[in-house]
Each structure stands twice: as structure tokens, then as C-alpha cells.
């Protein structure tokens, strides 16, 4: 059974990329309510962040497609 959500600290198991990669893109490219949710907690220092695996896959695919289009455009420019 495929997981729907994965904890922030376990993101490396999902895609073998440091969780810092995702953290640096939070609220810039990856948004709360779409790509991740933050569970309510009584702790003032620790947050429980759950990432939506399906939305992350969509984001990766769109990023790859976007990067490919940019590269193709650069390569097709006349010199």
C-alpha cells in the first residue's frame, strides 16, 4: 500500500533527497494545504509536518517538464 503522507524527517526515504531541499522551498514553491500540512501540537519548538506524496510527485514532474522546456528554448536560440 502506497503512503498518502510522509513525515518531514522521512522525506529522504521518498526520493533520496535531503529534507533541507524541501524545507528551503516551503512557502516559495511548495505550499501548506497543497503539498504539506502542519499538524497542531502543544510543543512550541517541534512541528509535525506531513508531506502529500502524490502532490510532491506532481510537483517533481512539473518541475522536470518546466526545466526541460527552458533548456530546449535556450538550445534553440539562434547564435
PDB file of C-alpha atoms in Angstrom:
ATOM      1  CA  UNK A   1       0.000   0.000   0.000  1.00  0.00           C
ATOM      2  CA  UNK A   2       1.360   3.379  -1.000  1.00  0.00           C
ATOM      3  CA  UNK A   3       1.516   6.032   1.706  1.00  0.00           C
ATOM      4  CA  UNK A   4      -0.538   9.191   1.259  1.00  0.00           C
ATOM      5  CA  UNK A   5       1.566  11.310   3.643  1.00  0.00           C
ATOM      6  CA  UNK A   6       5.156  11.127   4.831  1.00  0.00           C
ATOM      7  CA  UNK A   7       6.770  12.910   7.763  1.00  0.00           C
ATOM      8  CA  UNK A   8       9.243  15.676   7.016  1.00  0.00           C
ATOM      9  CA  UNK A   9      12.088  13.801   8.702  1.00  0.00           C
ATOM     10  CA  UNK A  10      11.450  10.777   6.432  1.00  0.00           C
ATOM     11  CA  UNK A  11      11.399  12.596   3.086  1.00  0.00           C
ATOM     12  CA  UNK A  12      14.770  11.120   2.161  1.00  0.00           C
ATOM     13  CA  UNK A  13      13.049   7.699   2.054  1.00  0.00           C
ATOM     14  CA  UNK A  14      10.608   9.008  -0.541  1.00  0.00           C
ATOM     15  CA  UNK A  15      13.072  10.479  -3.018  1.00  0.00           C
ATOM     16  CA  UNK A  16      16.595  10.177  -1.619  1.00  0.00           C
ATOM     17  CA  UNK A  17      16.910  13.952  -1.292  1.00  0.00           C
ATOM     18  CA  UNK A  18      17.659  15.798   1.921  1.00  0.00           C
ATOM     19  CA  UNK A  19      14.654  17.186   3.769  1.00  0.00           C
ATOM     20  CA  UNK A  20      16.505  20.547   3.692  1.00  0.00           C
ATOM     21  CA  UNK A  21      15.825  20.651  -0.063  1.00  0.00           C
ATOM     22  CA  UNK A  22      12.096  20.688   0.646  1.00  0.00           C
ATOM     23  CA  UNK A  23      12.362  22.955   3.666  1.00  0.00           C
ATOM     24  CA  UNK A  24      14.122  25.620   1.590  1.00  0.00           C
ATOM     25  CA  UNK A  25      11.211  25.587  -0.885  1.00  0.00           C
ATOM     26  CA  UNK A  26       8.411  25.771   1.687  1.00  0.00           C
ATOM     27  CA  UNK A  27       6.074  28.737   1.042  1.00  0.00           C
ATOM     28  CA  UNK A  28       8.012  29.534  -2.164  1.00  0.00           C
ATOM     29  CA  UNK A  29       7.328  26.549  -4.432  1.00  0.00           C
ATOM     30  CA  UNK A  30       5.672  24.137  -2.001  1.00  0.00           C
ATOM     31  CA  UNK A  31       2.611  25.322  -0.124  1.00  0.00           C
ATOM     32  CA  UNK A  32       0.803  24.425   3.072  1.00  0.00           C
ATOM     33  CA  UNK A  33      -2.545  22.821   2.361  1.00  0.00           C
ATOM     34  CA  UNK A  34      -1.422  21.578  -1.043  1.00  0.00           C
ATOM     35  CA  UNK A  35       1.993  19.951  -0.687  1.00  0.00           C
ATOM     36  CA  UNK A  36       2.184  19.648   3.087  1.00  0.00           C
ATOM     37  CA  UNK A  37       0.179  20.096   6.272  1.00  0.00           C
ATOM     38  CA  UNK A  38       1.352  21.100   9.721  1.00  0.00           C
ATOM     39  CA  UNK A  39      -0.434  19.238  12.473  1.00  0.00           C
ATOM     40  CA  UNK A  40      -1.499  21.114  15.595  1.00  0.00           C
ATOM     41  CA  UNK A  41       0.807  20.493  18.555  1.00  0.00           C
ATOM     42  CA  UNK A  42       1.272  21.768  22.075  1.00  0.00           C
ATOM     43  CA  UNK A  43       5.045  21.970  21.626  1.00  0.00           C
ATOM     44  CA  UNK A  44       6.436  25.411  20.925  1.00  0.00           C
ATOM     45  CA  UNK A  45       9.655  24.016  19.434  1.00  0.00           C
ATOM     46  CA  UNK A  46       8.624  20.994  17.373  1.00  0.00           C
ATOM     47  CA  UNK A  47       6.269  20.916  14.405  1.00  0.00           C
ATOM     48  CA  UNK A  48       4.817  17.815  12.825  1.00  0.00           C
ATOM     49  CA  UNK A  49       4.933  18.351   9.066  1.00  0.00           C
ATOM     50  CA  UNK A  50       3.317  15.782   6.793  1.00  0.00           C
ATOM     51  CA  UNK A  51       4.014  15.882   3.065  1.00  0.00           C
ATOM     52  CA  UNK A  52       1.458  14.754   0.491  1.00  0.00           C
ATOM     53  CA  UNK A  53       3.299  12.148  -1.585  1.00  0.00           C
ATOM     54  CA  UNK A  54       1.006  12.487  -4.602  1.00  0.00           C
ATOM     55  CA  UNK A  55       1.352  16.285  -4.701  1.00  0.00           C
ATOM     56  CA  UNK A  56       5.138  16.018  -4.401  1.00  0.00           C
ATOM     57  CA  UNK A  57       5.198  13.634  -7.370  1.00  0.00           C
ATOM     58  CA  UNK A  58       3.115  16.105  -9.406  1.00  0.00           C
ATOM     59  CA  UNK A  59       5.451  18.934  -8.390  1.00  0.00           C
ATOM     60  CA  UNK A  60       8.542  16.933  -9.422  1.00  0.00           C
ATOM     61  CA  UNK A  61       7.036  16.092 -12.789  1.00  0.00           C
ATOM     62  CA  UNK A  62       6.027  19.694 -13.483  1.00  0.00           C
ATOM     63  CA  UNK A  63       9.468  20.912 -12.402  1.00  0.00           C
ATOM     64  CA  UNK A  64      11.195  18.453 -14.732  1.00  0.00           C
ATOM     65  CA  UNK A  65       8.916  19.454 -17.596  1.00  0.00           C
ATOM     66  CA  UNK A  66       9.463  23.167 -16.924  1.00  0.00           C
ATOM     67  CA  UNK A  67      13.244  22.763 -16.738  1.00  0.00           C
ATOM     68  CA  UNK A  68      13.250  20.739 -19.970  1.00  0.00           C
ATOM     69  CA  UNK A  69      11.245  23.438 -21.749  1.00  0.00           C
ATOM     70  CA  UNK A  70      13.682  26.121 -20.580  1.00  0.00           C
ATOM     71  CA  UNK A  71      16.672  24.083 -21.751  1.00  0.00           C
ATOM     72  CA  UNK A  72      15.020  23.403 -25.125  1.00  0.00           C
ATOM     73  CA  UNK A  73      14.314  27.111 -25.548  1.00  0.00           C
ATOM     74  CA  UNK A  74      17.915  28.013 -24.758  1.00  0.00           C
ATOM     75  CA  UNK A  75      19.280  25.410 -27.147  1.00  0.00           C
ATOM     76  CA  UNK A  76      17.013  26.505 -29.959  1.00  0.00           C
ATOM     77  CA  UNK A  77      18.026  30.173 -29.774  1.00  0.00           C
ATOM     78  CA  UNK A  78      19.995  31.423 -32.748  1.00  0.00           C
ATOM     79  CA  UNK A  79      23.515  32.478 -32.040  1.00  0.00           C
TER      80      UNK A  79
END
